[in-house]
């Protein structure tokens, strides 16, 4: 906890954003029946926890996109759900970067979802480094010194974006 800000505070921020966008969908021209939550690294944890907590509250998102998420232990969030809720959790796409240790909790969460018949997909990008997706976007131009910003990493980031779009399309249209 830094400066009084907890993990739950960040999760609540994600939940509040989902609720706001859903309640104001017409104003923003979005389909409130097709809201997905995406998070990178620690944000992957926040996305997962928000999706589970919203689900527990009876508010569903269409999917969770968890990019190299820091999921160390799912039991805290997952165990609070009823057996019926566990069977209706939103689908999840897991994006992992090569052989990094931070995403090691993803298979445990994926397995829990699979055990309850929840659609999941796990894609590992061999050779990709942690942060490769967002760090290869134009707003990260100042990070040229970082290993995950390179032509090879940029190519994988582009492929990842295509894979995410294809997964969203599959979830919406199946």
PDB file of C-alpha atoms in Angstrom, residues 12-81:
ATOM      1  CA  UNK A  12     -12.865  -0.087  -7.389  1.00  0.00           C
ATOM      2  CA  UNK A  13     -11.699   2.503  -9.916  1.00  0.00           C
ATOM      3  CA  UNK A  14     -12.031  -0.071 -12.714  1.00  0.00           C
ATOM      4  CA  UNK A  15     -15.457  -1.133 -11.453  1.00  0.00           C
ATOM      5  CA  UNK A  16     -16.639   2.479 -11.238  1.00  0.00           C
ATOM      6  CA  UNK A  17     -15.433   3.106 -14.793  1.00  0.00           C
ATOM      7  CA  UNK A  18     -17.317   0.070 -16.116  1.00  0.00           C
ATOM      8  CA  UNK A  19     -20.478   1.150 -14.303  1.00  0.00           C
ATOM      9  CA  UNK A  20     -20.136   4.724 -15.563  1.00  0.00           C
ATOM     10  CA  UNK A  21     -19.573   3.678 -19.176  1.00  0.00           C
ATOM     11  CA  UNK A  22     -22.456   1.219 -19.000  1.00  0.00           C
ATOM     12  CA  UNK A  23     -24.800   3.808 -17.509  1.00  0.00           C
ATOM     13  CA  UNK A  24     -23.744   6.454 -20.060  1.00  0.00           C
ATOM     14  CA  UNK A  25     -23.382   4.203 -23.100  1.00  0.00           C
ATOM     15  CA  UNK A  26     -25.645   6.304 -25.327  1.00  0.00           C
ATOM     16  CA  UNK A  27     -23.654   9.454 -24.616  1.00  0.00           C
ATOM     17  CA  UNK A  28     -20.429   7.721 -25.695  1.00  0.00           C
ATOM     18  CA  UNK A  29     -21.920   5.654 -28.524  1.00  0.00           C
ATOM     19  CA  UNK A  30     -20.958   2.301 -27.052  1.00  0.00           C
ATOM     20  CA  UNK A  31     -22.835  -0.970 -26.805  1.00  0.00           C
ATOM     21  CA  UNK A  32     -23.345  -1.544 -23.087  1.00  0.00           C
ATOM     22  CA  UNK A  33     -23.930  -5.240 -23.782  1.00  0.00           C
ATOM     23  CA  UNK A  34     -20.383  -5.598 -25.108  1.00  0.00           C
ATOM     24  CA  UNK A  35     -18.021  -4.054 -22.584  1.00  0.00           C
ATOM     25  CA  UNK A  36     -14.679  -5.799 -22.139  1.00  0.00           C
ATOM     26  CA  UNK A  37     -12.096  -5.164 -19.421  1.00  0.00           C
ATOM     27  CA  UNK A  38      -8.421  -5.192 -20.426  1.00  0.00           C
ATOM     28  CA  UNK A  39      -5.422  -4.817 -18.152  1.00  0.00           C
ATOM     29  CA  UNK A  40      -1.645  -5.042 -18.463  1.00  0.00           C
ATOM     30  CA  UNK A  41       0.577  -6.463 -15.699  1.00  0.00           C
ATOM     31  CA  UNK A  42      -0.799  -5.233 -12.349  1.00  0.00           C
ATOM     32  CA  UNK A  43      -3.712  -3.873 -14.385  1.00  0.00           C
ATOM     33  CA  UNK A  44      -4.372  -7.461 -15.438  1.00  0.00           C
ATOM     34  CA  UNK A  45      -4.968  -8.285 -11.789  1.00  0.00           C
ATOM     35  CA  UNK A  46      -7.234  -5.241 -11.464  1.00  0.00           C
ATOM     36  CA  UNK A  47      -9.178  -6.284 -14.584  1.00  0.00           C
ATOM     37  CA  UNK A  48      -9.617  -9.843 -13.296  1.00  0.00           C
ATOM     38  CA  UNK A  49     -10.644  -8.745  -9.805  1.00  0.00           C
ATOM     39  CA  UNK A  50     -13.040  -6.110 -11.183  1.00  0.00           C
ATOM     40  CA  UNK A  51     -14.663  -8.633 -13.535  1.00  0.00           C
ATOM     41  CA  UNK A  52     -15.153 -11.104 -10.671  1.00  0.00           C
ATOM     42  CA  UNK A  53     -16.432  -8.503  -8.213  1.00  0.00           C
ATOM     43  CA  UNK A  54     -18.791  -6.951 -10.782  1.00  0.00           C
ATOM     44  CA  UNK A  55     -20.043 -10.443 -11.590  1.00  0.00           C
ATOM     45  CA  UNK A  56     -20.700 -11.061  -7.898  1.00  0.00           C
ATOM     46  CA  UNK A  57     -22.729  -7.806  -7.880  1.00  0.00           C
ATOM     47  CA  UNK A  58     -24.748  -9.018 -10.885  1.00  0.00           C
ATOM     48  CA  UNK A  59     -23.016  -6.736 -13.395  1.00  0.00           C
ATOM     49  CA  UNK A  60     -21.431  -8.639 -16.247  1.00  0.00           C
ATOM     50  CA  UNK A  61     -18.829  -7.612 -18.744  1.00  0.00           C
ATOM     51  CA  UNK A  62     -18.486  -9.495 -22.010  1.00  0.00           C
ATOM     52  CA  UNK A  63     -14.919 -10.581 -21.389  1.00  0.00           C
ATOM     53  CA  UNK A  64     -11.664 -10.139 -19.520  1.00  0.00           C
ATOM     54  CA  UNK A  65      -8.463  -9.549 -21.467  1.00  0.00           C
ATOM     55  CA  UNK A  66      -5.529 -10.161 -19.165  1.00  0.00           C
ATOM     56  CA  UNK A  67      -2.167  -9.201 -20.657  1.00  0.00           C
ATOM     57  CA  UNK A  68       0.799 -10.658 -18.750  1.00  0.00           C
ATOM     58  CA  UNK A  69      -1.263 -10.206 -15.591  1.00  0.00           C
ATOM     59  CA  UNK A  70       0.208 -10.260 -12.126  1.00  0.00           C
ATOM     60  CA  UNK A  71      -2.039 -12.939 -10.666  1.00  0.00           C
ATOM     61  CA  UNK A  72      -0.304 -14.490  -7.705  1.00  0.00           C
ATOM     62  CA  UNK A  73      -3.299 -16.118  -6.027  1.00  0.00           C
ATOM     63  CA  UNK A  74      -6.840 -16.255  -7.373  1.00  0.00           C
ATOM     64  CA  UNK A  75      -8.367 -17.769  -4.265  1.00  0.00           C
ATOM     65  CA  UNK A  76      -9.086 -14.412  -2.609  1.00  0.00           C
ATOM     66  CA  UNK A  77     -11.394 -13.166  -5.375  1.00  0.00           C
ATOM     67  CA  UNK A  78     -12.570 -16.465  -6.818  1.00  0.00           C
ATOM     68  CA  UNK A  79     -13.499 -18.173  -3.545  1.00  0.00           C
ATOM     69  CA  UNK A  80     -16.029 -15.444  -2.737  1.00  0.00           C
ATOM     70  CA  UNK A  81     -18.198 -16.515  -5.685  1.00  0.00           C
TER      71      UNK A  81
END
